[in-house]
Tab-separated table of C-alpha atoms in Angstrom:
chain	number	residue	atom	x	y	z
A	1	MET	CA	6.095	-60.848	57.141
A	2	LYS	CA	4.361	-59.644	60.502
A	3	ARG	CA	1.781	-57.085	59.866
A	4	VAL	CA	2.153	-53.952	61.978
A	5	ARG	CA	0.478	-50.586	61.967
A	6	ILE	CA	2.064	-48.048	59.670
A	7	SER	CA	2.492	-44.842	61.827
A	8	SER	CA	1.068	-41.568	60.518
A	9	ARG	CA	3.744	-39.543	62.272
A	10	GLY	CA	7.475	-39.455	62.448
A	11	ASN	CA	10.213	-40.498	59.842
A	12	ARG	CA	9.044	-43.415	57.357
A	13	LEU	CA	11.611	-45.125	55.340
A	14	VAL	CA	10.390	-47.139	52.401
A	15	VAL	CA	12.652	-49.913	50.807
A	16	PHE	CA	11.654	-50.774	47.262
A	17	LEU	CA	12.268	-54.381	46.700
A	18	LYS	CA	11.666	-57.040	44.107
A	19	GLU	CA	10.694	-60.545	45.241
A	20	PRO	CA	14.117	-62.295	45.326
A	21	ARG	CA	13.632	-64.998	42.695
A	22	LEU	CA	16.072	-66.456	40.277
A	23	GLY	CA	15.962	-64.575	36.959
A	24	ARG	CA	13.549	-61.827	38.287
A	25	VAL	CA	16.178	-59.317	39.762
A	26	LYS	CA	19.116	-57.518	38.697
A	27	ARG	CA	18.798	-58.715	35.130
A	28	ARG	CA	21.309	-56.358	33.423
A	29	LEU	CA	23.916	-57.600	36.154
A	30	ALA	CA	22.803	-61.286	35.579
A	31	ALA	CA	23.775	-60.884	31.881
A	32	GLU	CA	27.373	-60.455	32.979
A	33	VAL	CA	27.801	-62.419	35.965
A	34	GLY	CA	25.068	-65.023	35.746
A	35	GLU	CA	21.667	-65.274	37.365
A	36	ALA	CA	22.686	-67.084	40.474
A	37	ALA	CA	25.209	-64.645	41.239
A	38	ALA	CA	23.052	-61.737	40.646
A	39	LEU	CA	20.446	-63.206	42.877
A	40	ALA	CA	23.001	-63.919	45.800
A	41	PHE	CA	24.104	-60.320	45.351
A	42	TYR	CA	20.462	-59.096	45.671
A	43	ARG	CA	19.621	-60.985	48.626
A	44	ARG	CA	22.698	-59.919	50.409
A	45	SER	CA	22.330	-56.200	49.575
A	46	ALA	CA	18.667	-56.257	50.385
A	47	ALA	CA	19.263	-57.932	53.837
A	48	ALA	CA	22.036	-55.450	54.747
A	49	ILE	CA	19.642	-52.507	53.881
A	50	LEU	CA	16.577	-53.995	55.713
A	51	ARG	CA	18.754	-54.146	58.739
A	52	LEU	CA	18.343	-50.245	58.808
A	53	GLY	CA	14.713	-51.226	59.968
A	54	ARG	CA	16.037	-51.729	63.411
A	55	ASP	CA	16.889	-48.125	63.732
A	56	PRO	CA	14.491	-46.345	66.125
A	57	ARG	CA	14.767	-43.009	64.414
A	58	TRP	CA	12.223	-44.108	61.636
A	59	GLN	CA	9.702	-46.808	60.741
A	60	THR	CA	10.771	-48.882	57.848
A	61	VAL	CA	8.105	-50.190	55.225
A	62	VAL	CA	9.005	-52.612	52.393
A	63	ALA	CA	7.213	-51.986	49.078
A	64	LEU	CA	7.232	-55.105	47.222
A	65	THR	CA	6.763	-55.931	43.513
A	66	PRO	CA	5.022	-57.958	42.100
A	67	ASP	CA	2.058	-57.170	44.442
A	68	ARG	CA	1.245	-60.696	45.131
A	69	ALA	CA	4.562	-61.305	46.788
A	70	ILE	CA	3.309	-59.794	49.922
A	71	PHE	CA	1.287	-62.958	50.449
A	72	ARG	CA	4.345	-65.263	50.149
A	73	ALA	CA	7.271	-66.097	52.452
A	74	GLY	CA	10.104	-65.384	49.826
A	75	LEU	CA	11.450	-62.511	52.374
A	76	ARG	CA	12.096	-65.099	55.056
A	77	GLY	CA	15.714	-64.606	56.295
A	78	ILE	CA	16.016	-61.067	54.743
A	79	ALA	CA	13.622	-58.825	56.535
A	80	PRO	CA	13.643	-58.389	60.288
A	81	PRO	CA	10.333	-59.269	61.989
A	82	GLY	CA	7.861	-56.425	62.441
A	83	ILE	CA	8.379	-54.698	59.153
A	84	GLU	CA	5.319	-53.764	57.257
A	85	ALA	CA	4.834	-54.832	53.647
A	86	VAL	CA	2.996	-52.981	51.130
A	87	ALA	CA	2.313	-53.563	47.449
A	88	GLN	CA	3.988	-51.214	44.882
A	89	GLY	CA	1.084	-51.310	42.556
A	90	GLN	CA	1.259	-51.628	38.717
A	91	GLY	CA	3.124	-49.785	36.215
A	92	ASP	CA	6.822	-48.734	35.471
A	93	LEU	CA	9.028	-47.748	38.242
A	94	GLY	CA	7.958	-44.144	38.250
A	95	ARG	CA	4.174	-45.003	38.510
A	96	ARG	CA	4.959	-47.350	41.378
A	97	MET	CA	6.916	-44.832	43.262
A	98	ALA	CA	4.246	-42.189	42.798
A	99	ASN	CA	1.769	-44.694	43.948
A	100	VAL	CA	3.644	-45.512	47.234
A	101	PHE	CA	4.255	-41.820	47.843
A	102	ARG	CA	0.567	-41.057	47.559
A	103	LYS	CA	-0.072	-43.553	50.167
A	104	LEU	CA	2.633	-42.856	52.509
A	105	ALA	CA	4.073	-39.276	52.053
A	106	PRO	CA	5.933	-37.673	53.893
A	107	ALA	CA	8.348	-40.565	53.306
A	108	VAL	CA	11.785	-41.413	52.015
A	109	ILE	CA	12.274	-44.218	49.277
A	110	ILE	CA	15.562	-46.064	48.877
A	111	GLY	CA	16.510	-49.021	46.601
A	112	SER	CA	17.733	-52.347	47.594
A	113	ASP	CA	20.772	-52.616	45.396
A	114	ILE	CA	22.866	-50.002	47.119
A	115	PRO	CA	25.226	-52.009	49.309
A	116	GLY	CA	26.855	-48.595	50.785
A	117	ILE	CA	23.786	-47.428	52.383
A	118	ARG	CA	24.253	-46.743	56.191
A	119	ALA	CA	22.130	-45.416	58.789
A	120	ASP	CA	23.863	-42.063	58.799
A	121	HIS	CA	22.981	-41.668	55.047
A	122	VAL	CA	19.399	-42.103	55.806
A	123	ALA	CA	19.376	-39.978	58.755
A	124	ARG	CA	21.024	-36.971	56.760
A	125	ALA	CA	18.183	-37.384	54.220
A	126	PHE	CA	15.428	-37.094	56.913
A	127	ARG	CA	17.098	-34.126	58.401
A	128	ALA	CA	17.448	-32.398	55.072
A	129	LEU	CA	13.615	-33.174	54.289
A	130	ARG	CA	12.603	-31.066	57.248
A	131	GLY	CA	13.479	-28.018	55.488
A	132	VAL	CA	12.717	-28.690	51.821
A	133	ASP	CA	10.061	-30.160	49.501
A	134	ALA	CA	12.141	-32.837	48.036
A	135	VAL	CA	15.520	-34.603	48.825
A	136	PHE	CA	17.621	-36.933	46.466
A	137	GLY	CA	20.630	-39.134	47.029
A	138	PRO	CA	22.347	-39.007	43.649
A	139	ALA	CA	23.848	-42.289	42.296
A	140	LYS	CA	27.192	-42.331	40.425
A	141	ASP	CA	25.576	-43.425	37.151
A	142	GLY	CA	23.331	-40.361	36.921
A	143	GLY	CA	20.239	-41.857	38.766
A	144	PHE	CA	19.461	-41.669	42.387
A	145	TRP	CA	19.323	-44.119	45.278
A	146	LEU	CA	17.053	-42.143	47.399
A	147	VAL	CA	14.021	-39.745	47.021
A	148	GLY	CA	12.042	-38.232	49.681
A	149	LEU	CA	9.024	-36.048	49.462
A	150	ARG	CA	7.082	-34.159	52.058
A	151	ARG	CA	3.794	-34.015	50.235
A	152	ALA	CA	1.994	-36.747	48.319
A	153	ALA	CA	0.719	-34.307	45.721
A	154	MET	CA	4.242	-33.614	44.412
A	155	ALA	CA	4.487	-37.281	43.146
A	156	LYS	CA	1.776	-36.803	40.657
A	157	ARG	CA	3.839	-35.761	37.681
A	158	LEU	CA	7.382	-36.055	39.205
A	159	PHE	CA	8.296	-39.461	37.667
A	160	SER	CA	6.683	-38.876	34.263
A	161	GLN	CA	8.982	-39.261	31.019
A	162	VAL	CA	11.926	-40.264	32.966
A	163	ARG	CA	14.735	-42.041	31.286
A	164	TRP	CA	15.222	-44.756	33.912
A	165	SER	CA	18.529	-46.832	34.006
A	166	GLY	CA	20.539	-44.218	32.566
A	167	LEU	CA	22.653	-40.936	32.737
A	168	PHE	CA	19.684	-38.526	32.868
A	169	ALA	CA	17.216	-40.332	35.557
A	170	LEU	CA	17.900	-37.730	38.188
A	171	ALA	CA	17.923	-34.743	35.804
A	172	ASP	CA	14.683	-35.799	34.272
A	173	VAL	CA	12.960	-36.172	37.620
A	174	ARG	CA	14.206	-32.710	38.820
A	175	GLU	CA	13.061	-31.094	35.668
A	176	ASN	CA	9.562	-32.348	36.682
A	177	LEU	CA	9.630	-30.486	40.061
A	178	PRO	CA	7.127	-27.680	40.304
A	179	ALA	CA	8.494	-24.256	40.031
A	180	GLY	CA	9.894	-23.005	43.429
A	181	ALA	CA	10.341	-26.310	45.008
A	182	ARG	CA	12.931	-26.494	47.560
A	183	VAL	CA	15.361	-29.386	46.949
A	184	ALA	CA	18.308	-31.008	48.954
A	185	LEU	CA	20.902	-33.434	47.781
A	186	VAL	CA	22.583	-35.776	50.229
A	187	ASP	CA	25.411	-38.184	49.667
A	188	THR	CA	26.283	-39.745	46.196
A	189	LEU	CA	26.499	-43.587	46.308
A	190	GLU	CA	26.994	-46.301	43.765
A	191	ASP	CA	24.392	-48.901	42.792
A	192	VAL	CA	25.487	-52.234	41.501
A	193	ASP	CA	24.053	-52.803	38.011
A	194	ASP	CA	26.836	-54.216	35.850
A	195	GLY	CA	29.931	-56.311	36.133
A	196	ALA	CA	32.245	-53.387	36.766
A	197	SER	CA	30.352	-52.272	39.796
A	198	TYR	CA	29.778	-55.575	40.879
A	199	ARG	CA	33.439	-56.205	40.902
A	200	ARG	CA	34.022	-53.041	42.935
A	201	PHE	CA	31.513	-54.354	45.313
A	202	LEU	CA	33.344	-57.661	45.879
A	203	GLU	CA	36.786	-56.026	46.180
A	204	GLY	CA	35.158	-53.538	48.888
A	205	ALA	CA	33.451	-56.433	50.662
A	206	GLY	CA	36.792	-58.406	50.680
A	207	ARG	CA	38.693	-55.545	52.534
A	208	ARG	CA	36.149	-55.262	55.235
């Protein structure tokens, strides 16, 4: 990926992405639909989301795991040219998000497996973040597809003791917010994690 300078000003959109390799992505989905179908979905969804990087209203940064993936060409054909790639760092999802926020906040982080994300969803989150400390995009399964922070210091304990991939992920993160923190919620979207949500994704894609 072409290296570009990350701006210290303006809106910064960070897309969390796993290197798209067979057997390494969407494992819960793969258990129901097969590894090849899960990888094909992941590549398709990631490519669609990364097209948001062309929007001039923000700068897009890809945060990759594993860290060594930033030195490989596995994203060829997915990411538009000119998008910066950074390593997520080590640890569970919470530690990796905190690490990226410490480097890049103020910023908005989104996942790469929410095929319904559109530019207007992201724009609403950035508008909301101007007047609050944190913004979240709830997911239908109880998690969240977007989190934005104005200050890096807020990430220190925000993602500790979170029950990931379950009904309580968003509630747990909100419980970790400091007293008096101002919070905004934006659109609720669906991530594709199991066979049922995958079938809904296929049906929706077929209607478009």
